[in-house]
Amino acid sequence: MSTDILKSTLTTLAETLTGITALPTAIFVVEKETLTLLAVSNLGKDLNQADLPKQILVKTDQLEEILSSSEKIISITKDTTNSQLIDFASLLEFEKVAFLPIPDDTGMQGLVIVGSHDGLLNEESVQPMMNLNRLASTVVRQAAIIEKSEKCIRETETLTAITNAIKTPWNTTAFFEAIYEQIKLNIGHYAFASALYDEKTSSINLPYIFEDGSIRTVNAFPLGEGLTSILIRTKQPLLLNENVQEQAESLGAKIDGKPAKSWMGTPLVIDNQAIGALIVQDLENEGAFSEDQLEYLCMLANQVGRILFNARILDEAQSQINKLQTATEIARDISSALNLDELLLKAINLIRDRFSFYHVSLFLIDPGEHNAVIREATGDAGAQLKRIGHKLAVGSKSIVGFVAGKGEPLVVNDIQKDATHLPNPMLPDTRAEAALPLKIGERILGVLDVQSTVP
């Protein structure tokens, strides 16, 4: 994958680690059997990056051993197996060292080395860095997928007109207008609809429909029993040139409203996953379409699917990068707080503002471990909840109560479909809620609760 993208990701990771830990840390880019030192932090007064080797040669089997090992922390003694990485850790006078790999689907792309001079390095102290490593690995994987998708796009010569319609920032309407122009040119002036499928929510939306001379959209609806849903489920193209309603019913499909006289559609399939569909209809005439036209539509769908998949992956990767950068900024801002009250207040407001949440609150478990008591919360509602000493019983039928009891994160993306959510009249606009435990080892200290107005 691109070295520039990898270095950018690891540089952001280095800045984040500097904000959340005082442990000595070194970050490397891995290229084949060469580790290139990218950044170091918290090395102490006697050492700086200039004193360290810029590159370390490490055999592939050693990298694979680090990648597959469940034992992340190593104590360095005279008997410790000699290797280039151990020599590097010894140069830094570490008594204990943790090797935290950053892999993608092809192997290790980066390596974070964390050490301690006092032998107090443990799983609890490196857990925040392991969490950030996982996020960095996700970004690296997404970037590799983007590069692969972009290569496929470059190799596609038949879509010159459509690729010219790809603008920055991405414009779905303009893109499908360009698709429809190709359909008009090669198939004819017919009604056209584009469909996008979201597997996570099992829903379909129609971002571009041209019918009766006008353009419209249809918001998301559940995958159901219509012809579009059949395309998504079967991942096979479909041509209905006569008796459309009868043929649709024989396939188990239901048609709402007046059926077309001729209908053809093909799914957008990438890696055996349907991500949408293209549909062309003649509302007045039977026998309007040919097998050759369906074949053209399938070819078009194959290329359109690649572009849409690339756009979706790019959006997801950018979102991950934004989250990593936001985490860096939050860590820096919070680290300037002078006391616990200031830190907590600053933290919840930053989380709310940077991630655009409706409400954020922080609960701490009381000394008897019976209740999660609100300590800080955002907005006027938060101030009222603090005044009344709002609390939820540990293990109670509420999202915060569940997380306080189990010590596991809980995400409820539609509160109307989950009985765990306990409605709060002071927060009437909540539509989704997530809670995460605040823990040291197995001890649950409290709960961070975030709420959104968007399901």
mmCIF file of C-alpha atoms in Angstrom, residues 96-424:
data_model
loop_
_atom_site.group_PDB
_atom_site.id
_atom_site.type_symbol
_atom_site.label_atom_id
_atom_site.label_comp_id
_atom_site.label_asym_id
_atom_site.label_seq_id
_atom_site.Cartn_x
_atom_site.Cartn_y
_atom_site.Cartn_z
ATOM 1 C CA LYS A 96 9.954 -4.789 29.977
ATOM 2 C CA VAL A 97 8.823 -4.234 26.397
ATOM 3 C CA ALA A 98 5.564 -4.685 24.473
ATOM 4 C CA PHE A 99 5.444 -5.244 20.713
ATOM 5 C CA LEU A 100 2.136 -4.054 19.239
ATOM 6 C CA PRO A 101 1.768 -4.834 15.507
ATOM 7 C CA ILE A 102 -0.334 -2.860 13.023
ATOM 8 C CA PRO A 103 -1.354 -5.399 10.366
ATOM 9 C CA ASP A 104 -3.468 -5.370 7.247
ATOM 10 C CA ASP A 105 -4.649 -8.388 5.235
ATOM 11 C CA THR A 106 -1.182 -8.905 3.699
ATOM 12 C CA GLY A 107 0.926 -8.777 6.874
ATOM 13 C CA MET A 108 2.471 -6.318 9.307
ATOM 14 C CA GLN A 109 2.573 -2.720 8.069
ATOM 15 C CA GLY A 110 3.644 -0.986 11.256
ATOM 16 C CA LEU A 111 4.989 -1.784 14.715
ATOM 17 C CA VAL A 112 4.661 0.080 18.003
ATOM 18 C CA ILE A 113 7.264 -0.690 20.674
ATOM 19 C CA VAL A 114 6.369 0.365 24.221
ATOM 20 C CA GLY A 115 8.713 -0.097 27.152
ATOM 21 C CA SER A 116 9.300 0.725 30.783
ATOM 22 C CA HIS A 117 12.429 1.277 32.816
ATOM 23 C CA ASP A 118 10.874 0.230 36.105
ATOM 24 C CA GLY A 119 9.410 -3.138 35.120
ATOM 25 C CA LEU A 120 5.820 -1.962 35.777
ATOM 26 C CA LEU A 121 4.606 -2.455 32.217
ATOM 27 C CA ASN A 122 1.405 -4.542 32.199
ATOM 28 C CA GLU A 123 -1.689 -5.224 30.121
ATOM 29 C CA GLU A 124 -3.652 -2.447 31.815
ATOM 30 C CA SER A 125 -1.071 0.217 31.003
ATOM 31 C CA VAL A 126 -0.782 -0.793 27.338
ATOM 32 C CA GLN A 127 -4.507 -1.369 26.777
ATOM 33 C CA PRO A 128 -5.206 2.196 25.500
ATOM 34 C CA MET A 129 -2.375 1.806 22.982
ATOM 35 C CA MET A 130 -3.680 -1.588 21.872
ATOM 36 C CA ASN A 131 -7.096 -0.001 21.276
ATOM 37 C CA LEU A 132 -5.552 2.735 19.131
ATOM 38 C CA ASN A 133 -3.490 0.117 17.290
ATOM 39 C CA ARG A 134 -6.688 -1.685 16.315
ATOM 40 C CA LEU A 135 -8.140 1.561 14.986
ATOM 41 C CA ALA A 136 -4.928 2.258 13.049
ATOM 42 C CA SER A 137 -5.076 -1.277 11.581
ATOM 43 C CA THR A 138 -8.626 -0.591 10.390
ATOM 44 C CA VAL A 139 -7.502 2.609 8.665
ATOM 45 C CA VAL A 140 -4.555 0.782 7.053
ATOM 46 C CA ARG A 141 -6.854 -1.972 5.785
ATOM 47 C CA GLN A 142 -9.325 0.558 4.402
ATOM 48 C CA ALA A 143 -6.525 2.424 2.635
ATOM 49 C CA ALA A 144 -5.303 -0.833 1.037
ATOM 50 C CA ILE A 145 -8.834 -1.569 -0.208
ATOM 51 C CA ILE A 146 -9.065 1.945 -1.653
ATOM 52 C CA GLU A 147 -5.840 1.433 -3.586
ATOM 53 C CA LYS A 148 -7.073 -1.887 -4.940
ATOM 54 C CA SER A 149 -10.389 -0.329 -5.994
ATOM 55 C CA GLU A 150 -8.643 2.605 -7.645
ATOM 56 C CA LYS A 151 -6.515 0.194 -9.649
ATOM 57 C CA CYS A 152 -9.664 -1.542 -10.906
ATOM 58 C CA ILE A 153 -11.103 1.838 -11.912
ATOM 59 C CA ARG A 154 -7.940 2.781 -13.834
ATOM 60 C CA GLU A 155 -8.091 -0.508 -15.736
ATOM 61 C CA THR A 156 -11.667 0.167 -16.848
ATOM 62 C CA GLU A 157 -11.584 1.752 -20.287
ATOM 63 C CA THR A 158 -15.263 1.421 -21.113
ATOM 64 C CA LEU A 159 -16.415 3.915 -18.496
ATOM 65 C CA THR A 160 -14.684 7.096 -19.633
ATOM 66 C CA ALA A 161 -17.915 9.064 -19.744
ATOM 67 C CA ILE A 162 -19.001 7.888 -16.288
ATOM 68 C CA THR A 163 -15.658 8.382 -14.573
ATOM 69 C CA ASN A 164 -15.694 11.956 -15.896
ATOM 70 C CA ALA A 165 -18.864 12.410 -13.826
ATOM 71 C CA ILE A 166 -17.103 11.484 -10.578
ATOM 72 C CA LYS A 167 -16.640 14.791 -8.782
ATOM 73 C CA THR A 168 -14.989 15.850 -5.545
ATOM 74 C CA PRO A 169 -16.760 16.098 -3.202
ATOM 75 C CA TRP A 170 -18.823 13.071 -4.175
ATOM 76 C CA ASN A 171 -22.249 13.883 -5.617
ATOM 77 C CA THR A 172 -24.577 10.883 -5.856
ATOM 78 C CA THR A 173 -27.198 12.680 -7.950
ATOM 79 C CA ALA A 174 -24.662 13.896 -10.522
ATOM 80 C CA PHE A 175 -23.141 10.423 -10.697
ATOM 81 C CA PHE A 176 -26.454 8.700 -11.435
ATOM 82 C CA GLU A 177 -27.378 11.413 -13.924
ATOM 83 C CA ALA A 178 -24.234 10.411 -15.833
ATOM 84 C CA ILE A 179 -25.277 6.749 -15.598
ATOM 85 C CA TYR A 180 -28.701 7.582 -16.962
ATOM 86 C CA GLU A 181 -27.155 9.505 -19.862
ATOM 87 C CA GLN A 182 -25.315 6.297 -20.843
ATOM 88 C CA ILE A 183 -28.526 4.288 -20.546
ATOM 89 C CA LYS A 184 -30.389 6.756 -22.773
ATOM 90 C CA LEU A 185 -27.555 6.594 -25.299
ATOM 91 C CA ASN A 186 -27.276 2.789 -25.398
ATOM 92 C CA ILE A 187 -30.739 1.508 -24.407
ATOM 93 C CA GLY A 188 -33.216 4.342 -24.892
ATOM 94 C CA HIS A 189 -35.357 6.954 -23.154
ATOM 95 C CA TYR A 190 -37.036 4.894 -20.447
ATOM 96 C CA ALA A 191 -37.867 5.252 -16.787
ATOM 97 C CA PHE A 192 -34.777 4.588 -14.677
ATOM 98 C CA ALA A 193 -34.118 3.948 -11.001
ATOM 99 C CA SER A 194 -30.936 3.411 -8.997
ATOM 100 C CA ALA A 195 -31.041 1.512 -5.706
ATOM 101 C CA LEU A 196 -28.483 1.326 -2.905
ATOM 102 C CA TYR A 197 -28.585 -1.457 -0.313
ATOM 103 C CA ASP A 198 -27.312 -1.160 3.264
ATOM 104 C CA GLU A 199 -26.620 -4.632 4.612
ATOM 105 C CA LYS A 200 -26.197 -3.384 8.188
ATOM 106 C CA THR A 201 -29.747 -2.049 8.340
ATOM 107 C CA SER A 202 -31.174 -4.407 5.695
ATOM 108 C CA SER A 203 -32.666 -1.395 3.938
ATOM 109 C CA ILE A 204 -32.850 0.021 0.411
ATOM 110 C CA ASN A 205 -32.937 3.641 -0.686
ATOM 111 C CA LEU A 206 -33.504 5.014 -4.186
ATOM 112 C CA PRO A 207 -31.224 8.057 -4.569
ATOM 113 C CA TYR A 208 -32.142 8.721 -8.218
ATOM 114 C CA ILE A 209 -35.395 7.977 -10.064
ATOM 115 C CA PHE A 210 -36.249 9.407 -13.479
ATOM 116 C CA GLU A 211 -39.908 8.936 -14.352
ATOM 117 C CA ASP A 212 -42.491 10.970 -16.286
ATOM 118 C CA GLY A 213 -39.920 13.644 -17.062
ATOM 119 C CA SER A 214 -38.941 14.405 -13.462
ATOM 120 C CA ILE A 215 -36.294 13.318 -10.985
ATOM 121 C CA ARG A 216 -37.084 12.212 -7.429
ATOM 122 C CA THR A 217 -35.675 10.138 -4.580
ATOM 123 C CA VAL A 218 -37.156 7.577 -2.178
ATOM 124 C CA ASN A 219 -35.860 7.347 1.398
ATOM 125 C CA ALA A 220 -34.742 4.084 2.952
ATOM 126 C CA PHE A 221 -37.256 1.262 3.275
ATOM 127 C CA PRO A 222 -36.811 -2.323 4.519
ATOM 128 C CA LEU A 223 -35.667 -5.070 2.182
ATOM 129 C CA GLY A 224 -39.007 -6.645 1.301
ATOM 130 C CA GLU A 225 -40.887 -8.462 -1.423
ATOM 131 C CA GLY A 226 -40.596 -6.094 -4.399
ATOM 132 C CA LEU A 227 -38.663 -6.767 -7.588
ATOM 133 C CA THR A 228 -35.743 -4.634 -6.379
ATOM 134 C CA SER A 229 -35.504 -6.766 -3.238
ATOM 135 C CA ILE A 230 -35.469 -9.894 -5.419
ATOM 136 C CA LEU A 231 -32.471 -8.493 -7.326
ATOM 137 C CA ILE A 232 -30.661 -7.844 -4.032
ATOM 138 C CA ARG A 233 -31.456 -11.295 -2.628
ATOM 139 C CA THR A 234 -30.746 -13.399 -5.739
ATOM 140 C CA LYS A 235 -27.840 -11.284 -7.034
ATOM 141 C CA GLN A 236 -29.095 -12.184 -10.522
ATOM 142 C CA PRO A 237 -30.333 -9.941 -13.376
ATOM 143 C CA LEU A 238 -33.991 -10.107 -14.361
ATOM 144 C CA LEU A 239 -35.872 -9.326 -17.606
ATOM 145 C CA LEU A 240 -39.690 -9.177 -17.695
ATOM 146 C CA ASN A 241 -40.980 -8.209 -21.132
ATOM 147 C CA GLU A 242 -44.663 -9.089 -20.832
ATOM 148 C CA ASN A 243 -47.278 -9.806 -18.193
ATOM 149 C CA VAL A 244 -44.984 -8.102 -15.694
ATOM 150 C CA GLN A 245 -47.349 -8.335 -12.745
ATOM 151 C CA GLU A 246 -48.085 -12.042 -13.287
ATOM 152 C CA GLN A 247 -44.406 -12.882 -13.737
ATOM 153 C CA ALA A 248 -43.485 -10.842 -10.678
ATOM 154 C CA GLU A 249 -46.091 -12.648 -8.579
ATOM 155 C CA SER A 250 -44.780 -16.003 -9.806
ATOM 156 C CA LEU A 251 -41.381 -14.959 -8.447
ATOM 157 C CA GLY A 252 -42.955 -14.109 -5.082
ATOM 158 C CA ALA A 253 -42.745 -10.349 -5.650
ATOM 159 C CA LYS A 254 -45.446 -7.822 -4.827
ATOM 160 C CA ILE A 255 -45.939 -4.699 -6.923
ATOM 161 C CA ASP A 256 -47.397 -1.545 -5.394
ATOM 162 C CA GLY A 257 -49.187 0.782 -7.775
ATOM 163 C CA LYS A 258 -49.390 0.507 -11.558
ATOM 164 C CA PRO A 259 -46.891 -2.074 -12.911
ATOM 165 C CA ALA A 260 -44.579 -1.355 -15.835
ATOM 166 C CA LYS A 261 -45.267 -3.034 -19.167
ATOM 167 C CA SER A 262 -41.599 -4.013 -19.551
ATOM 168 C CA TRP A 263 -39.066 -4.241 -16.718
ATOM 169 C CA MET A 264 -35.396 -5.167 -16.425
ATOM 170 C CA GLY A 265 -32.923 -4.822 -13.623
ATOM 171 C CA THR A 266 -29.536 -6.014 -12.461
ATOM 172 C CA PRO A 267 -27.911 -6.004 -9.025
ATOM 173 C CA LEU A 268 -24.689 -4.164 -8.226
ATOM 174 C CA VAL A 269 -22.502 -6.964 -6.864
ATOM 175 C CA ILE A 270 -19.010 -6.641 -5.388
ATOM 176 C CA ASP A 271 -17.184 -9.632 -3.854
ATOM 177 C CA ASN A 272 -20.455 -11.594 -3.967
ATOM 178 C CA GLN A 273 -22.266 -8.930 -1.949
ATOM 179 C CA ALA A 274 -25.159 -6.951 -3.413
ATOM 180 C CA ILE A 275 -24.754 -3.229 -2.735
ATOM 181 C CA GLY A 276 -27.564 -1.949 -4.953
ATOM 182 C CA ALA A 277 -29.302 -2.277 -8.325
ATOM 183 C CA LEU A 278 -29.998 -0.545 -11.631
ATOM 184 C CA ILE A 279 -33.555 -0.737 -13.003
ATOM 185 C CA VAL A 280 -34.999 0.294 -16.380
ATOM 186 C CA GLN A 281 -38.739 0.276 -17.156
ATOM 187 C CA ASP A 282 -41.100 0.972 -20.061
ATOM 188 C CA LEU A 283 -44.360 2.086 -18.528
ATOM 189 C CA GLU A 284 -46.392 1.848 -21.757
ATOM 190 C CA ASN A 285 -45.105 -0.925 -24.038
ATOM 191 C CA GLU A 286 -44.460 -4.656 -23.724
ATOM 192 C CA GLY A 287 -41.448 -6.299 -25.385
ATOM 193 C CA ALA A 288 -39.377 -3.137 -25.020
ATOM 194 C CA PHE A 289 -36.063 -4.729 -24.031
ATOM 195 C CA SER A 290 -33.694 -7.293 -25.514
ATOM 196 C CA GLU A 291 -31.189 -9.707 -24.012
ATOM 197 C CA ASP A 292 -28.411 -7.579 -25.507
ATOM 198 C CA GLN A 293 -29.735 -4.536 -23.642
ATOM 199 C CA LEU A 294 -29.866 -6.525 -20.410
ATOM 200 C CA GLU A 295 -26.276 -7.647 -21.042
ATOM 201 C CA TYR A 296 -25.242 -4.008 -21.505
ATOM 202 C CA LEU A 297 -27.016 -3.060 -18.268
ATOM 203 C CA CYS A 298 -25.136 -5.867 -16.461
ATOM 204 C CA MET A 299 -21.810 -4.614 -17.824
ATOM 205 C CA LEU A 300 -22.682 -1.106 -16.734
ATOM 206 C CA ALA A 301 -23.740 -2.360 -13.282
ATOM 207 C CA ASN A 302 -20.430 -4.176 -12.868
ATOM 208 C CA GLN A 303 -18.477 -0.950 -13.396
ATOM 209 C CA VAL A 304 -20.917 1.221 -11.434
ATOM 210 C CA GLY A 305 -20.696 -1.193 -8.506
ATOM 211 C CA ARG A 306 -16.919 -0.856 -8.417
ATOM 212 C CA ILE A 307 -17.088 2.927 -8.372
ATOM 213 C CA LEU A 308 -19.773 2.996 -5.673
ATOM 214 C CA PHE A 309 -17.865 0.454 -3.593
ATOM 215 C CA ASN A 310 -14.727 2.555 -3.909
ATOM 216 C CA ALA A 311 -16.648 5.691 -2.905
ATOM 217 C CA ARG A 312 -18.177 3.913 0.096
ATOM 218 C CA ILE A 313 -14.818 2.529 1.264
ATOM 219 C CA LEU A 314 -13.207 5.940 0.793
ATOM 220 C CA ASP A 315 -15.941 7.518 2.903
ATOM 221 C CA GLU A 316 -15.537 4.881 5.629
ATOM 222 C CA ALA A 317 -11.750 5.223 5.616
ATOM 223 C CA GLN A 318 -11.980 9.012 5.818
ATOM 224 C CA SER A 319 -14.404 8.612 8.710
ATOM 225 C CA GLN A 320 -11.910 6.369 10.537
ATOM 226 C CA ILE A 321 -9.088 8.858 9.910
ATOM 227 C CA ASN A 322 -11.282 11.709 11.173
ATOM 228 C CA LYS A 323 -12.044 9.716 14.328
ATOM 229 C CA LEU A 324 -8.354 9.056 14.948
ATOM 230 C CA GLN A 325 -7.528 12.744 14.443
ATOM 231 C CA THR A 326 -10.428 13.770 16.686
ATOM 232 C CA ALA A 327 -9.217 11.375 19.378
ATOM 233 C CA THR A 328 -5.798 13.045 19.141
ATOM 234 C CA GLU A 329 -7.308 16.501 19.595
ATOM 235 C CA ILE A 330 -9.502 15.396 22.491
ATOM 236 C CA ALA A 331 -6.534 13.740 24.235
ATOM 237 C CA ARG A 332 -4.508 16.928 23.887
ATOM 238 C CA ASP A 333 -7.305 19.195 25.112
ATOM 239 C CA ILE A 334 -8.209 16.991 28.059
ATOM 240 C CA SER A 335 -4.573 16.688 29.132
ATOM 241 C CA SER A 336 -4.556 20.430 29.868
ATOM 242 C CA ALA A 337 -7.308 20.113 32.515
ATOM 243 C CA LEU A 338 -6.120 21.111 35.976
ATOM 244 C CA ASN A 339 -8.384 18.957 38.152
ATOM 245 C CA LEU A 340 -10.792 16.028 37.936
ATOM 246 C CA ASP A 341 -13.975 18.110 37.715
ATOM 247 C CA GLU A 342 -12.527 20.257 34.950
ATOM 248 C CA LEU A 343 -11.224 17.174 33.116
ATOM 249 C CA LEU A 344 -14.554 15.351 33.169
ATOM 250 C CA LEU A 345 -16.544 18.411 32.101
ATOM 251 C CA LYS A 346 -14.108 19.155 29.323
ATOM 252 C CA ALA A 347 -14.113 15.524 28.183
ATOM 253 C CA ILE A 348 -17.875 15.112 27.853
ATOM 254 C CA ASN A 349 -18.325 18.450 26.083
ATOM 255 C CA LEU A 350 -15.523 17.676 23.630
ATOM 256 C CA ILE A 351 -16.987 14.236 22.921
ATOM 257 C CA ARG A 352 -20.431 15.728 22.362
ATOM 258 C CA ASP A 353 -19.210 18.546 20.137
ATOM 259 C CA ARG A 354 -16.589 16.717 18.062
ATOM 260 C CA PHE A 355 -18.758 13.662 17.378
ATOM 261 C CA SER A 356 -22.021 15.658 17.073
ATOM 262 C CA PHE A 357 -23.893 13.767 19.795
ATOM 263 C CA TYR A 358 -27.178 14.950 21.288
ATOM 264 C CA HIS A 359 -26.144 14.263 24.885
ATOM 265 C CA VAL A 360 -23.153 12.839 26.758
ATOM 266 C CA SER A 361 -23.043 11.880 30.419
ATOM 267 C CA LEU A 362 -20.572 10.197 32.707
ATOM 268 C CA PHE A 363 -21.645 7.986 35.602
ATOM 269 C CA LEU A 364 -19.453 6.744 38.459
ATOM 270 C CA ILE A 365 -20.208 3.659 40.543
ATOM 271 C CA ASP A 366 -20.931 4.525 44.181
ATOM 272 C CA PRO A 367 -18.736 3.064 46.970
ATOM 273 C CA GLY A 368 -21.291 0.343 47.718
ATOM 274 C CA GLU A 369 -21.354 -0.597 44.027
ATOM 275 C CA HIS A 370 -25.164 -0.455 44.045
ATOM 276 C CA ASN A 371 -25.754 2.543 41.781
ATOM 277 C CA ALA A 372 -24.238 4.374 38.821
ATOM 278 C CA VAL A 373 -24.470 8.026 39.868
ATOM 279 C CA ILE A 374 -24.266 10.832 37.321
ATOM 280 C CA ARG A 375 -21.072 12.857 37.785
ATOM 281 C CA GLU A 376 -21.033 15.056 34.675
ATOM 282 C CA ALA A 377 -23.483 15.606 31.807
ATOM 283 C CA THR A 378 -23.876 18.037 28.932
ATOM 284 C CA GLY A 379 -26.382 20.838 28.428
ATOM 285 C CA ASP A 380 -29.322 22.063 30.496
ATOM 286 C CA ALA A 381 -30.674 18.539 30.816
ATOM 287 C CA GLY A 382 -27.318 17.435 32.228
ATOM 288 C CA ALA A 383 -27.350 20.256 34.773
ATOM 289 C CA GLN A 384 -30.827 19.217 35.947
ATOM 290 C CA LEU A 385 -29.836 15.561 36.177
ATOM 291 C CA LYS A 386 -26.832 16.526 38.317
ATOM 292 C CA ARG A 387 -28.988 18.689 40.615
ATOM 293 C CA ILE A 388 -31.403 15.845 41.342
ATOM 294 C CA GLY A 389 -28.567 13.340 41.790
ATOM 295 C CA HIS A 390 -29.779 11.118 38.941
ATOM 296 C CA LYS A 391 -28.675 7.506 39.378
ATOM 297 C CA LEU A 392 -29.394 4.069 37.926
ATOM 298 C CA ALA A 393 -29.091 0.780 39.783
ATOM 299 C CA VAL A 394 -26.186 -1.420 38.702
ATOM 300 C CA GLY A 395 -27.648 -4.226 36.593
ATOM 301 C CA SER A 396 -31.014 -2.468 36.228
ATOM 302 C CA LYS A 397 -33.174 -2.495 33.107
ATOM 303 C CA SER A 398 -31.444 0.439 31.457
ATOM 304 C CA ILE A 399 -28.524 0.776 29.089
ATOM 305 C CA VAL A 400 -26.302 2.393 31.743
ATOM 306 C CA GLY A 401 -27.447 -0.134 34.373
ATOM 307 C CA PHE A 402 -26.651 -3.044 32.042
ATOM 308 C CA VAL A 403 -23.160 -1.765 31.205
ATOM 309 C CA ALA A 404 -22.457 -0.930 34.864
ATOM 310 C CA GLY A 405 -23.326 -4.498 35.789
ATOM 311 C CA LYS A 406 -21.729 -6.400 32.907
ATOM 312 C CA GLY A 407 -18.740 -4.204 32.160
ATOM 313 C CA GLU A 408 -19.395 -4.602 28.425
ATOM 314 C CA PRO A 409 -20.244 -1.921 25.829
ATOM 315 C CA LEU A 410 -23.853 -1.765 24.624
ATOM 316 C CA VAL A 411 -25.075 -0.011 21.470
ATOM 317 C CA VAL A 412 -28.789 0.495 20.800
ATOM 318 C CA ASN A 413 -29.209 2.111 17.394
ATOM 319 C CA ASP A 414 -33.005 2.292 17.548
ATOM 320 C CA ILE A 415 -34.394 2.792 21.041
ATOM 321 C CA GLN A 416 -37.941 2.102 19.847
ATOM 322 C CA LYS A 417 -36.950 -1.482 19.045
ATOM 323 C CA ASP A 418 -35.027 -2.257 22.236
ATOM 324 C CA ALA A 419 -36.564 -2.558 25.679
ATOM 325 C CA THR A 420 -33.206 -1.930 27.397
ATOM 326 C CA HIS A 421 -33.474 1.814 26.797
ATOM 327 C CA LEU A 422 -35.026 3.669 29.728
ATOM 328 C CA PRO A 423 -36.679 6.869 28.406
ATOM 329 C CA ASN A 424 -35.718 10.084 30.166
#
